[in-house]
Every structure is written in structure tokens, then in C-alpha cells.
Short mmCIF file of C-alpha atoms in Angstrom, two decimals:
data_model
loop_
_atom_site.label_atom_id
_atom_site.label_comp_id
_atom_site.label_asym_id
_atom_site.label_seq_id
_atom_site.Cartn_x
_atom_site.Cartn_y
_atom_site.Cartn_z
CA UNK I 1 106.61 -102.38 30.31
CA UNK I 2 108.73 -100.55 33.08
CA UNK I 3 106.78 -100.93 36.56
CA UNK I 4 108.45 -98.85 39.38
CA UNK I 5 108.11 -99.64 42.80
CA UNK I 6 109.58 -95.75 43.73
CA UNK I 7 106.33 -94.78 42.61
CA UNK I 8 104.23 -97.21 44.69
CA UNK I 9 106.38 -95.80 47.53
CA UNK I 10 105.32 -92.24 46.84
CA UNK I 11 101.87 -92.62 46.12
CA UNK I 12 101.29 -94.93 49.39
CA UNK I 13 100.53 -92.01 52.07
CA UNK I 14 98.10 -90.47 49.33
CA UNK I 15 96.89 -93.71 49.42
CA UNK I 16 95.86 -94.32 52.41
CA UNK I 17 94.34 -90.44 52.40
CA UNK I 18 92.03 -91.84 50.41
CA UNK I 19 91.21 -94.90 51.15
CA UNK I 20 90.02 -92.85 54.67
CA UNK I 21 87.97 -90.37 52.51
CA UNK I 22 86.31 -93.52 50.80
CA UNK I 23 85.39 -95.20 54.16
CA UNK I 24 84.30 -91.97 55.16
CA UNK I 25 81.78 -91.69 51.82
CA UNK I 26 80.91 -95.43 52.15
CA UNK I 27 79.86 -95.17 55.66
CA UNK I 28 77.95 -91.97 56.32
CA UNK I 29 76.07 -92.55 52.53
CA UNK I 30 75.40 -96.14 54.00
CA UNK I 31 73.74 -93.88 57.10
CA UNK I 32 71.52 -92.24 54.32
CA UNK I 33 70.81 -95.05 52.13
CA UNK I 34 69.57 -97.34 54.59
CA UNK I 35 67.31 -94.72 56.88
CA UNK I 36 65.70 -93.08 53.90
CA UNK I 37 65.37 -96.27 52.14
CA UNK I 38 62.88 -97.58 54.57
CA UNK I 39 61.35 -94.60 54.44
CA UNK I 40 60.72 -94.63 50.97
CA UNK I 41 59.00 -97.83 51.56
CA UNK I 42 57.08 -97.22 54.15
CA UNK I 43 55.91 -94.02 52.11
CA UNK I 44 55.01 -96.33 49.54
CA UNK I 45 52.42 -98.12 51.92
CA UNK I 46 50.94 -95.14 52.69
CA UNK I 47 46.82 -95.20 52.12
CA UNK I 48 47.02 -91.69 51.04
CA UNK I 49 48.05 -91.53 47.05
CA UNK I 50 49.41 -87.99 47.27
CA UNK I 51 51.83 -89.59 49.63
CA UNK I 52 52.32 -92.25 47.45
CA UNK I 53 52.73 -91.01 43.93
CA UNK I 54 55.04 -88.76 44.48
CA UNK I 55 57.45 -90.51 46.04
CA UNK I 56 56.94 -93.80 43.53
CA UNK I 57 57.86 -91.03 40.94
CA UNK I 58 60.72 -89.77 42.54
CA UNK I 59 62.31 -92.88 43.22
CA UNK I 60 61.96 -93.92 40.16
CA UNK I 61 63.96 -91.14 39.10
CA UNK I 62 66.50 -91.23 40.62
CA UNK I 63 66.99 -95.05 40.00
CA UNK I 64 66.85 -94.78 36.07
CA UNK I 65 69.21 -91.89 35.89
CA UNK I 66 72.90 -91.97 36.42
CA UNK I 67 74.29 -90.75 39.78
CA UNK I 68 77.37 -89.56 37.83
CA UNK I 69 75.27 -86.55 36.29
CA UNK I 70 72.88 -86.25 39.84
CA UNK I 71 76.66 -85.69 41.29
CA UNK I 72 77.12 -82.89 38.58
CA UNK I 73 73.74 -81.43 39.78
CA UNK I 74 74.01 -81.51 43.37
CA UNK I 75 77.32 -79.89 42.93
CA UNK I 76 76.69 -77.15 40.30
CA UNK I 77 73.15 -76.86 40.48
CA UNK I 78 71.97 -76.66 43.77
CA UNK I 79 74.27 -74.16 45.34
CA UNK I 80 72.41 -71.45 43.08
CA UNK I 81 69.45 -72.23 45.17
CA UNK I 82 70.53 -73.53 48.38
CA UNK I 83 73.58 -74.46 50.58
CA UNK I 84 76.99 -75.62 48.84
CA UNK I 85 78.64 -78.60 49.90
CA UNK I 86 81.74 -79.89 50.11
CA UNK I 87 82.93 -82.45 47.27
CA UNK I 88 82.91 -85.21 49.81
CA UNK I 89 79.71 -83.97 51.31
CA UNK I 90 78.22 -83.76 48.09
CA UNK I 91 79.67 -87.50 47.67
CA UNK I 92 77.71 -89.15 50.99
CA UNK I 93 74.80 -87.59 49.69
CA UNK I 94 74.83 -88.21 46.22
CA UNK I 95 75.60 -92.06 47.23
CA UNK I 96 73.12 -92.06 50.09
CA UNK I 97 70.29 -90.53 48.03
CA UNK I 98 70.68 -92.91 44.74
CA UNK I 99 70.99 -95.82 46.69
CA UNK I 100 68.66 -95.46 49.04
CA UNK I 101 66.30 -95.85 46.15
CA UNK I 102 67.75 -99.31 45.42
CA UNK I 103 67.31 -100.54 49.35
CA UNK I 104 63.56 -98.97 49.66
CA UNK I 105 62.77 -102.18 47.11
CA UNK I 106 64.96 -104.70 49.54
CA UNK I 107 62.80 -102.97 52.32
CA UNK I 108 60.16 -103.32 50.63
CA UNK I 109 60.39 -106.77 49.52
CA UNK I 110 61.25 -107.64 53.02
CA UNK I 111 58.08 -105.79 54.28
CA UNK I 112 56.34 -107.73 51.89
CA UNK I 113 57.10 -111.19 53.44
CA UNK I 114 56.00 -110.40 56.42
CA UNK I 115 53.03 -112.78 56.78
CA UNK I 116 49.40 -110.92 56.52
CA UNK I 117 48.37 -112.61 59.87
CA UNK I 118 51.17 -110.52 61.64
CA UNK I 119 49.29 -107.37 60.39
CA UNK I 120 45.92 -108.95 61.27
CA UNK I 121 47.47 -109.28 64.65
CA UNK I 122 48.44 -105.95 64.78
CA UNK I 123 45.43 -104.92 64.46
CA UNK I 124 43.58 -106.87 67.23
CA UNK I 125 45.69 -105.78 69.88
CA UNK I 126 44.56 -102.56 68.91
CA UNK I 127 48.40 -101.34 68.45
CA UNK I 128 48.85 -98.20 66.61
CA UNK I 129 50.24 -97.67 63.44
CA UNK I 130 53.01 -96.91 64.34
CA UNK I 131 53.66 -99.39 67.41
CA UNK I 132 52.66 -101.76 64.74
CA UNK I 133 55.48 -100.61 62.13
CA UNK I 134 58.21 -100.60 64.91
CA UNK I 135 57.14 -103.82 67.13
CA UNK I 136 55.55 -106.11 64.74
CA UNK I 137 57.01 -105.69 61.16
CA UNK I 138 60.00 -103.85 60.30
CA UNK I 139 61.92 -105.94 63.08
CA UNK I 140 60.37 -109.15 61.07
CA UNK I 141 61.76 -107.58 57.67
CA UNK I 142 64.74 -105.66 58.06
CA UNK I 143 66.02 -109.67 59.68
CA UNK I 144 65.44 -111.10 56.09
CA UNK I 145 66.62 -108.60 54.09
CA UNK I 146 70.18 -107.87 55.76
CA UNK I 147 72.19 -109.41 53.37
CA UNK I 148 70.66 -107.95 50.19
CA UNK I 149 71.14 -104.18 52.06
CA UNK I 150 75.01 -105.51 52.75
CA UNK I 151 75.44 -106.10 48.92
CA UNK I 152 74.40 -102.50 48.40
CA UNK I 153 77.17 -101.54 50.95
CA UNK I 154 79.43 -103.12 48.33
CA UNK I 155 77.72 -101.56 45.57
CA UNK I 156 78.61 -98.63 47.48
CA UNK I 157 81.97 -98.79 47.83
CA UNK I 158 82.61 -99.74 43.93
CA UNK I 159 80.41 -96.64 42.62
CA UNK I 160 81.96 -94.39 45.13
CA UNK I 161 85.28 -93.41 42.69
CA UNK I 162 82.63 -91.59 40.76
CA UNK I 163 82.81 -88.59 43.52
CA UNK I 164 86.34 -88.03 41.86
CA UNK I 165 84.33 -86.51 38.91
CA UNK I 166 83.48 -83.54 41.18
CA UNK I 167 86.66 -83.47 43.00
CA UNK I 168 86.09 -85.57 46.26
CA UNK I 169 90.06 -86.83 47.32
CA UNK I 170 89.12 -90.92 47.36
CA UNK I 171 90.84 -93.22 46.14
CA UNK I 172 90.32 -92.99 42.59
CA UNK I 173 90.53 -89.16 43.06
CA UNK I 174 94.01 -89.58 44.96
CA UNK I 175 95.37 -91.86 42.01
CA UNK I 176 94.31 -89.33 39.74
CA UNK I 177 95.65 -86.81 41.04
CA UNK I 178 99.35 -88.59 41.39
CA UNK I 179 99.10 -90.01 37.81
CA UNK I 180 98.94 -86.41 36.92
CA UNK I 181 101.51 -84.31 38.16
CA UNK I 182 104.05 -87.80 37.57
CA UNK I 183 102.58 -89.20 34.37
CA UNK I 184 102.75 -92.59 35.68
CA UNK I 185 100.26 -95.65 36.25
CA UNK I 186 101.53 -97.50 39.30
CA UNK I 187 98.75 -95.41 40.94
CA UNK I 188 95.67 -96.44 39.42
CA UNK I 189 96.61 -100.01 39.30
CA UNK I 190 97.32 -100.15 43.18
CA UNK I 191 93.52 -98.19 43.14
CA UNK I 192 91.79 -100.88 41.01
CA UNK I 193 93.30 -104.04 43.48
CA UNK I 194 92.69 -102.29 46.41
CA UNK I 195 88.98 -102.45 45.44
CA UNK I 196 89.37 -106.19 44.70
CA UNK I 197 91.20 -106.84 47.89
CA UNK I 198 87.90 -104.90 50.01
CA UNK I 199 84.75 -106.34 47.96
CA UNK I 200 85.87 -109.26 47.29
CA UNK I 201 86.34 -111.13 50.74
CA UNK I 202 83.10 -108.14 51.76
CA UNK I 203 81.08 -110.59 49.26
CA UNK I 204 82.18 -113.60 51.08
CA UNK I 205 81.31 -112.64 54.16
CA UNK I 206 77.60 -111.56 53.28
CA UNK I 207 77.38 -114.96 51.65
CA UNK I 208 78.75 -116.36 55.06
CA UNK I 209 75.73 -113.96 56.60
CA UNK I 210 72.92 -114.85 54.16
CA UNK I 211 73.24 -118.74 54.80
CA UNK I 212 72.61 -117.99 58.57
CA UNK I 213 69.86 -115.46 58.28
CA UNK I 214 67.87 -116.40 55.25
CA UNK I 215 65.91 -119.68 55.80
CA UNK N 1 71.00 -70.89 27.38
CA UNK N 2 71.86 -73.65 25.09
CA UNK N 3 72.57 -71.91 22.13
CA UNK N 4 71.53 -74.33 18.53
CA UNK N 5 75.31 -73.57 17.20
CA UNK N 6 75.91 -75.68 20.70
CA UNK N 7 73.60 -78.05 20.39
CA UNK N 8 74.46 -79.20 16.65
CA UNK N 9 77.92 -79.06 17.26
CA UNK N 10 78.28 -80.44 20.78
CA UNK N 11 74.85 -81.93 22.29
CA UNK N 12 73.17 -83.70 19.74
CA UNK N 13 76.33 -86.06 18.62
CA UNK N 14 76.82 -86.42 22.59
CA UNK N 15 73.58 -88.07 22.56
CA UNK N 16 74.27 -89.96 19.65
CA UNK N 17 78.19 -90.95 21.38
CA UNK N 18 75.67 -92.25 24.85
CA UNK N 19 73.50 -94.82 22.07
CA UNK N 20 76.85 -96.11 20.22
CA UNK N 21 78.65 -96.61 23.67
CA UNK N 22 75.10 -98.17 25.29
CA UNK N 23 74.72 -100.36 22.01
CA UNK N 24 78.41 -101.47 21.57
CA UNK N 25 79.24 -102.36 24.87
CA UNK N 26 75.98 -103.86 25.63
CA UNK N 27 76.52 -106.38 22.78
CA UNK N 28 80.04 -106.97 24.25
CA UNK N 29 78.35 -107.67 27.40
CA UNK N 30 75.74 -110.07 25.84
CA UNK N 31 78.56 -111.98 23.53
CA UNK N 32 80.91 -112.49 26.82
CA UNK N 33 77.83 -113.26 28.91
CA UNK N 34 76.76 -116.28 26.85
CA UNK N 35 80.17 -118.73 26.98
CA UNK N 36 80.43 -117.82 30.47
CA UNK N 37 77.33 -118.01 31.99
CA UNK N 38 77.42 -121.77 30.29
CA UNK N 39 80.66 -122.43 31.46
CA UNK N 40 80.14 -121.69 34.85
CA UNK N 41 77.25 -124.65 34.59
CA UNK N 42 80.07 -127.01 33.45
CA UNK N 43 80.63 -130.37 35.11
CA UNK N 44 84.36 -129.82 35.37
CA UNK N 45 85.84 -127.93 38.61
CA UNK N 46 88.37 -126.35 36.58
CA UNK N 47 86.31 -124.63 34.17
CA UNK N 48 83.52 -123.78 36.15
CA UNK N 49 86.14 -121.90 38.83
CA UNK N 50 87.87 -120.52 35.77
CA UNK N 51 84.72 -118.58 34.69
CA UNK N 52 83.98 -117.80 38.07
CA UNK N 53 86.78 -116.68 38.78
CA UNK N 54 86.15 -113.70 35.72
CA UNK N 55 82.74 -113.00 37.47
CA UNK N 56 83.93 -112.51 40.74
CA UNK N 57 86.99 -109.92 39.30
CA UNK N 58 84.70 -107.93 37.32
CA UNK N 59 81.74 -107.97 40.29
CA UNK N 60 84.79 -106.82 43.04
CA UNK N 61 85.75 -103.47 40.80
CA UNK N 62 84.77 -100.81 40.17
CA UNK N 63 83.87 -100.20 36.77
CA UNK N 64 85.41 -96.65 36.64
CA UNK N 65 88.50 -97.48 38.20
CA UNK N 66 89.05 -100.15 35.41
CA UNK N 67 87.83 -97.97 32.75
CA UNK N 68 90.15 -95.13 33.90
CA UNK N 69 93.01 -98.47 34.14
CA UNK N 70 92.31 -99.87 30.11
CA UNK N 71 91.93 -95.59 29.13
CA UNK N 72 95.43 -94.46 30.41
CA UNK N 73 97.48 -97.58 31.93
CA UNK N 74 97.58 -100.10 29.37
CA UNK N 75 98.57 -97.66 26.60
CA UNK N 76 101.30 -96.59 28.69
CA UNK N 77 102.26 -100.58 30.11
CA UNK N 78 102.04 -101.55 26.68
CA UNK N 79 103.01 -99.12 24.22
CA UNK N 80 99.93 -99.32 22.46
CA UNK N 81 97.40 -95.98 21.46
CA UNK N 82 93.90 -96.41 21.07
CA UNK N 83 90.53 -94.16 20.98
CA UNK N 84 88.51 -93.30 24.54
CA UNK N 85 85.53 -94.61 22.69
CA UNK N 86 87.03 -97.89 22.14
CA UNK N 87 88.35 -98.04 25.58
CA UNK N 88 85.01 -97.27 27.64
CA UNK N 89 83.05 -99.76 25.33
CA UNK N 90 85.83 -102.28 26.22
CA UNK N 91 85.38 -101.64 30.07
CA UNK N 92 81.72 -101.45 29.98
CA UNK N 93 80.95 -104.79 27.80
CA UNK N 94 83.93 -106.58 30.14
CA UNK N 95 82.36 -105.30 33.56
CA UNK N 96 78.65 -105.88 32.18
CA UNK N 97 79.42 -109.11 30.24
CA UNK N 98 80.41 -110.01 33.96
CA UNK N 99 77.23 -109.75 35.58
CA UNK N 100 75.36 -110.93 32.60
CA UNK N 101 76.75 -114.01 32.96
CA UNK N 102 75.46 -114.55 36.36
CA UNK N 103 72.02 -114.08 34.74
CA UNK N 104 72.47 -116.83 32.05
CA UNK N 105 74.22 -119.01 34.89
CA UNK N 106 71.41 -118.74 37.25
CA UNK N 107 68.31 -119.02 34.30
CA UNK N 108 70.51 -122.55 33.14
CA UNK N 109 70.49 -123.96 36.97
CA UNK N 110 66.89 -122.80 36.57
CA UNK N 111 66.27 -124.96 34.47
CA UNK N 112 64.72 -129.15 35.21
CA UNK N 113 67.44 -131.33 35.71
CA UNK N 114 64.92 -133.71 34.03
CA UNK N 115 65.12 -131.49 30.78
CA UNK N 116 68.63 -132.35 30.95
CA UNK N 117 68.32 -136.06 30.99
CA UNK N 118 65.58 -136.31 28.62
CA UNK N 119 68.11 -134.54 26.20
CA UNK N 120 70.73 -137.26 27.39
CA UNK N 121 68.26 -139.90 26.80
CA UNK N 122 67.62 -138.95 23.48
CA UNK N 123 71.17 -139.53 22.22
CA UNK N 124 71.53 -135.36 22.06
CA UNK N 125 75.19 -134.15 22.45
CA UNK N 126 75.52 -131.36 24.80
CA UNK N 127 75.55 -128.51 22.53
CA UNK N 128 72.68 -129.91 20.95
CA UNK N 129 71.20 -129.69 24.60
CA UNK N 130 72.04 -126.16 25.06
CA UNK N 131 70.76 -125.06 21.64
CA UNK N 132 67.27 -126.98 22.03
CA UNK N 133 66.24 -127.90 25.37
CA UNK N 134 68.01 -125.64 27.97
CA UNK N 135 68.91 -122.03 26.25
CA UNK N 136 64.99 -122.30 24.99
CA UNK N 137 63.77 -122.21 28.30
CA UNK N 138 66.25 -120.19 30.05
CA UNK N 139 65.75 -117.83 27.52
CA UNK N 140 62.40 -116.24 28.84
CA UNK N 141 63.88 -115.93 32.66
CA UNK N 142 66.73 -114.21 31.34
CA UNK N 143 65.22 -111.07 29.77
CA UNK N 144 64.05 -109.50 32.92
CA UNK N 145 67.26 -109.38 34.91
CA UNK N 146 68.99 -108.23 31.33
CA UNK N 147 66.27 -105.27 31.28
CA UNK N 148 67.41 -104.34 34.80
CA UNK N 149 71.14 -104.78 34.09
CA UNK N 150 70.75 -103.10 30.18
CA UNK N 151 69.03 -99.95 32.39
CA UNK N 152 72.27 -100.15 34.57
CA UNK N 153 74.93 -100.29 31.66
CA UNK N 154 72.90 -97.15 29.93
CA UNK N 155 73.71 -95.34 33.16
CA UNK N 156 77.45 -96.74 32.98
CA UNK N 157 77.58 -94.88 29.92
CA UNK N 158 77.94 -91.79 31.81
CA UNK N 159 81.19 -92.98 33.13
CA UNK N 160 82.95 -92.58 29.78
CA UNK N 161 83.00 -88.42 29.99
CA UNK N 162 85.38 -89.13 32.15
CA UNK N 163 87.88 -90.64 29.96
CA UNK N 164 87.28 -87.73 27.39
CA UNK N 165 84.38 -89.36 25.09
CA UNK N 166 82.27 -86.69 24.10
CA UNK N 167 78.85 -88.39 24.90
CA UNK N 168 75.97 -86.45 26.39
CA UNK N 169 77.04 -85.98 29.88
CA UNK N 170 80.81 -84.67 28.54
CA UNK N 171 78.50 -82.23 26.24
CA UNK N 172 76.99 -81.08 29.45
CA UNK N 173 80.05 -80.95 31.53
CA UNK N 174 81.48 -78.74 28.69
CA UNK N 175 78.09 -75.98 28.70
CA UNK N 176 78.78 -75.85 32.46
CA UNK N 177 82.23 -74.56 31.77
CA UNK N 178 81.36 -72.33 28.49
CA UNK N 179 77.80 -70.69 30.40
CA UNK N 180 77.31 -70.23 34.24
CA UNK N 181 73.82 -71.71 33.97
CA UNK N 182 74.55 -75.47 35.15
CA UNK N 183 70.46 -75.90 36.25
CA UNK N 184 68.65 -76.36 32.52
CA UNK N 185 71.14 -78.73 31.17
CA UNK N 186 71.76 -80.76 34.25
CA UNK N 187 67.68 -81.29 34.52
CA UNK N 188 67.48 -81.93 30.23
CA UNK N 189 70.26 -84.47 30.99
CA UNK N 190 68.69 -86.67 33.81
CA UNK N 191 65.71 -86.29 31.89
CA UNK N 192 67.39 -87.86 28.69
CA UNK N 193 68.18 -90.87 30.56
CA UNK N 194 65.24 -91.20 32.24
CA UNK N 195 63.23 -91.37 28.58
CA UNK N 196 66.42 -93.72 27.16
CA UNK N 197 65.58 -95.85 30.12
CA UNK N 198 61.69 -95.80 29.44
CA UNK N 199 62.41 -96.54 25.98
CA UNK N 200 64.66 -99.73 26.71
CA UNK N 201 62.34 -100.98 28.76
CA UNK N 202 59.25 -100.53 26.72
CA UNK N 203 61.83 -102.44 23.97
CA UNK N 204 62.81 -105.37 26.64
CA UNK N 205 59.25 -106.09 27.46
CA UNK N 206 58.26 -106.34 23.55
CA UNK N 207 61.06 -108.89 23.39
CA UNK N 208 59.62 -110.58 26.86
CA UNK N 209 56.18 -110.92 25.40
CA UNK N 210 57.65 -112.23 22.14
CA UNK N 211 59.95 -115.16 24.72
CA UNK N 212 57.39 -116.10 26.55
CA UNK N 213 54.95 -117.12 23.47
CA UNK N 214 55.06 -120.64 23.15
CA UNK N 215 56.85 -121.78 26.51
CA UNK N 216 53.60 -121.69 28.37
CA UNK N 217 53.88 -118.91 30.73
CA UNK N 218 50.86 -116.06 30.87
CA UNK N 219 52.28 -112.70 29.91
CA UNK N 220 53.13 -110.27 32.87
CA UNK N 221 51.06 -107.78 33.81
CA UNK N 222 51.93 -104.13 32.33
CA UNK N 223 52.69 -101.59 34.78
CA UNK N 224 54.63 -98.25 33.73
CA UNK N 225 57.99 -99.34 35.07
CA UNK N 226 56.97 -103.31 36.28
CA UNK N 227 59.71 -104.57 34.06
CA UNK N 228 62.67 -102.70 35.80
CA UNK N 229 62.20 -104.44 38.62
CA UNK N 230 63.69 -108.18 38.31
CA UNK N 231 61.25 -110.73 39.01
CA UNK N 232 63.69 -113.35 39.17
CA UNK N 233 65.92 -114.07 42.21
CA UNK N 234 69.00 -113.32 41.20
CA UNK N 235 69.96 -109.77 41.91
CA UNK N 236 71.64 -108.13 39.13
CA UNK N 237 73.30 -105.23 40.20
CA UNK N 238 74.87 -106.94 43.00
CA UNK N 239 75.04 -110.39 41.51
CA UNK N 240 73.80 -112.32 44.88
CA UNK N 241 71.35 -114.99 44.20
CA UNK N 242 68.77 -115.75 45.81
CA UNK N 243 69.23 -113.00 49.11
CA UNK N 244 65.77 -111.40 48.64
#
């Protein structure tokens, strides 16, 4: 076992590189997940069922497949039809559109809690639908369900290395990269506590946050 | 196209590489999970903060990083060689195992405390306990969390093309290179999953109706994907209870 700190000290500005690129991911496919989450849910209310079905289908999907190989098809496949992204852009959405199939069931749990009276109420004051959805209940049930949409923020963050596969420069994609061209190992190991060191007290916090919103 | 010489040589033992990895390190996961999960119930500080002290290292990485850490670091820190294979089903089962035992942990607290005493009043040691009072009915709350998790390790699976196991998604990450047409075998592989994932669950809820015989609890209702969901209130993928 031979450990050498000379290669901690090179890899450190590729480091940091990509521990930007990963915050970068993490927030802007945070952006998507939690936006077209709710809409997913709210589509899933809908009275009409060829609003419905279609969506229950495809987010269904995209839950029970892996986002590894919807990486590989967002960055092979759809160029031949459409635009080409980036790897990182590729990345946010890849991570935005997976997840966001994961927080339309915290939405929609949340939604669900939302006493039937407030609806009933709703309706009396004669408040449209959609005064309804954005005065009366989603400000009810995106309160409860912050925490559970924070865990997928962590989720986030630890599924994000996959966007290496396709070439994105994160962390993981950094280390790799370094391990490479040096055939060494400091790198990775300084990857895989650097996730510990951000989720870890991340999952503390949100327990900190769930004892004061949840009651 | 997908040429058969291709598909006999390449794509069909890739599919059968995704089953041995989902089997393997799903067992891993489910041998880990048990001592754990009823560790972390212990009365002793120690041990429970030992185990949860596994649970919260496993539930803080990422599961690729670490595979990609047992794949290429600790041959090289240790001067040891061993197959990809071996090493993703390692990482998997030790990153799954993890979360699994957050499921037994939380169907155990589930569980009457006065179950517990009864078993003290009747003279019953504590693995006697375990064996015939609590795992019993624990058992039945477990299995729809483990459906939810066993649907998340199957997609894990994916993960080990990247340490150079062949397995279905390496098979398709090889066509890309050989043909230029990425779009048919992209689609046949999210498909695959989606029908391995069908097929678990249609398996977990066989095993769900089977639990549940005999403990008093009305079967649940059948929907086409009502078991992925977890009914229970501990979260699996992110391992919070109770935030719902």
C-alpha cells in the first residue's frame, strides 16, 4: 500500500473543476425535477384519461428503467432526430427527467393529504381550477412534502457520477480522467469521501427540517 | 441492425451477465440486510451506532463511485486481482444490503412492543423472539419496500458496464460503437428492463400474497404496477422514514 499525497496535490484543481460541474448538474436537474414533477402529478389528476394515461405510462417508464442507459439514449439517440447536447446538458436533463418521476409521487402524496374539505371549499367560493391549484392546495402540499423532495436532492447528487459514462467532467468524470493518464487511485478515493463529506451532514439537515415541518 | 452472429455472441449472454449480477448481489444485499437491520434494534448504544454507522456510509455514496473504488483501487492498494463481475456484485449487495437494512430496521420497530414482552414473559430468549414472534410479523411489511428497492438494484445493474462486465447495457454500448444506429438498441434495452422490472414485481407480489396468509391482513388490491410503489413509510431509495 503506497498512498501519495503528490498526487492528491495534483488532482486537487481538477477537483474542484468538478465538484463545480456536479453542483452545476445537481442544481439545474433539481430545477427540472421538481417543476415537472408537479406537473406530472397534477397531470395525473386530470378528469380527462387521454391526459392521464399517457403520462401514468410514461412515468412509469422512466422510473423502472435505468437512467444510466436513458443517458446513453439522450446522448446517441436523440441527436439523429433532434438537437445535440452537451454531456453536461445531457446530464441536468437526464437527472431532471428520471427524477422528476420519483418527486411527481412525493407531490402527489402530498396533494393527496390535503384534506377533501379544502377542495369542497374551493369549490364554493367558486375559485377556478386553477386559482384553486395555486391558492388552496399545492401551497398546503408542497409544505408537507419538502423534506421527502430534499432527499431526492441527495439522491441527486449520489446518481449524478453516472453522467461520467457519457463524458460530463464531474467529479467522478475528473477522477477518471486523472487515474488514467497517472495510473493511480488517490483520485477516486478523494471522489468517493467527498460524496460522504456533502450527503452525509445534507441528510442531517433534512432530518433537522422534517422534525419542524412534518407534524 | 443487430445482426444474430451479434446477438449470440454479445447480447444474449449480456442479458444473462444483468440476471447473475441482479441475483448475486441482491442476495448479498438480503444476507447483509438481515444482521443489520436487527442490530440496529439492539438495546446496546454501541452496537446499534455501529450498524448505523454502515447504513449511513453506504446511504452517503454513491454507488458508482464505490464500485469504480472496489473495481480499480483496492487491487492496486492491496495487491490483490480479481474479476469486474465479482467486484460490481460486491458493490451492489454492500450499497443495497445498506438500505435493506433500513427496511428490516423499520418493519422490527414496527412491530408491538407488547409482542416483545409476551415473548419475554414466556421465558423465550431473544433469538427465539426474533425467529417466532418479531421476524414473523415484520416479515409481511418488509416485502413491499424490498420490491421497490429489488426494482432499484436491477437498475444498479447497469452501473457495472462501466467497470467492463459485459452485461446487457455493455452489449449495447459495444453495437453503438461497431453500427451507427444507436436508436433500436437503446429503445430494446430500456424496454428489457422495463419487462425485468414487470417480472420482479409480478414475482414480489406472489411472495406478498403468500406473507400475508395467516397474519391476518386482507390481500392488496392488484393494480398493474401498485406494488412498486411502497406502502410503508419508510422510503427506500432515500432511506428517510417516515417524511411522506
Amino acid at each position: 500500500m503506497n498512498w501519495d499525497w503528490q498526487n492528491v496535490d495534483d488532482f486537487m484543481p481538477l477537483f474542484w473543476d468538478g465538484v463545480w460541474i456536479t453542483l452545476k448538474a445537481l442544481f439545474f436537474g433539481t430545477l427540472i425535477a421538481f417543476s415537472l414533477g408537479m406537473v406530472w402529478a397534477i397531470a395525473q389528476r386530470s378528469e380527462k384519461k387521454w391526459i392521464r394515461w399517457p403520462v401514468t405510462v410514461f412515468t412509469e417508464f422512466i422510473r423502472n428503467t435505468p437512467l444510466l442507459v436513458q443517458l446513453f439514449f439522450l446522448f446517441y439517440v436523440v441527436p439523429e432526430w433532434g438537437p445535440s447536447m452537451s454531456p453536461l446538458v445531457t446530464g441536468i436533463v437526464g437527472l431532471g427527467l428520471h427524477y422528476s418521476t420519483y418527486t411527481s409521487e412525493v407531490y402527489r402524496a402530498g396533494i393527496e393529504g390535503v384534506p377533501e374539505g379544502q377542495w369542497e371549499a374551493a369549490t364554493a367560493l367558486s375559485l377556478t381550477k386553477q386559482r384553486t391549484w395555486t391558492a388552496v392546495i399545492l401551497p398546503q402540499a408542497v409544505r408537507r412534502v419538502v423534506p421527502a423532495l430534499g432527499n431526492y436532492v441527495i439522491v441527486m447528487l449520489k446518481e449524478s457520477p453516472q453522467m461520467a459514462a457519457i463524458g460530463a467532467l464531474d467529479m467522478l468524470g475528473q477522477a477518471q480522467g486523472y487515474s488514467q493518464a497517472t495510473f493511480t487511485y488517490e483520485a477516486i478515493s478523494i471522489v468517493g469521501v467527498a460524496f460522504i463529506v456533502i450527503a452525509y451532514p445534507a441528510s442531517l439537515l433534512l432530518r433537522v427540517l422534517e422534525r419542524r415541518l412534518v407534524r | 441492425m443487430m445482426s444474430s452472429q451479434f446477438l449470440e455472441n454479445w447480447f444474449l449472454p449480456g442479458v444473462w451477465i444483468t440476471v447473475q449480477v441482479t441475483v448475486l448481489s441482491a442476495a448479498l444485499a438480503f444476507v447483509i440486510a438481515f444482521p443489520i437491520g436487527v442490530l440496529r434494534t439492539s438495546r446496546l448504544w454501541i452496537v446499534r451506532f455501529l450498524a448505523g454507522t454502515y447504513f449511513e456510509i453506504f446511504r452517503s455514496t454513491s454507488s458508482l463511485v464505490f464500485m469504480f473504488w472496489i473495481a480499480f483501487t483496492v487491487p492496486a492498494l492491496f495487491q490483490i486481482s480479481f474479476e469486474p463481475l465479482f467486484a460490481g456484485v460486491i458493490a451492489l449487495g454492500i450499497t443495497y444490503g445498506a438500505y435493506a437494512s433500513e427496511i428490516v430496521r423499520g418493519a422490527l420497530a414496527a412491530v408491538p412492543q407488547a409482542q416483545r414482552e409476551a415473548g419475554i414473559a414466556l421465558n423465550f430468549t431473544p433469538l427465539q423472539r426474533l425467529r417466532r414472534i418479531e421476524l414473523p410479523q415484520a416479515w409481511p411489511e418488509m416485502l413491499p419496500p424490498f420490491n421497490n428497492l429489488l426494482i432499484e438494484l436491477l437498475k444498479g445493474t447497469s452501473l457495472v458496464s462501466l467497470i467492463a462486465v459485459a452485461d446487457m447495457t455493455f452489449a449495447g454500448d459495444l453495437l453503438r460503437l461497431v453500427t451507427t444506429e444507436s436508436g433500436p438498441i437503446y429503445t430494446l434495452l430500456l424496454a428489457l428492463y422495463f419487462v425485468f422490472a414487470f417480472i420482479l414485481t409480478r414475482g414480489m407480489r406472489l411472495l406478498e400474497r403468500h406473507a400475508k396468509k395467516g397474519v391476518g391482513q386482507a390481500p392488496e388490491k392488484l393494480g398493474l404496477f401498485s406494488g412498486i410503489r411502497s406502502k410503508s413509510s419508510i422510503d427506500v431509495v432515500t432511506g428517510a422514514g417516515g417524511a411522506k
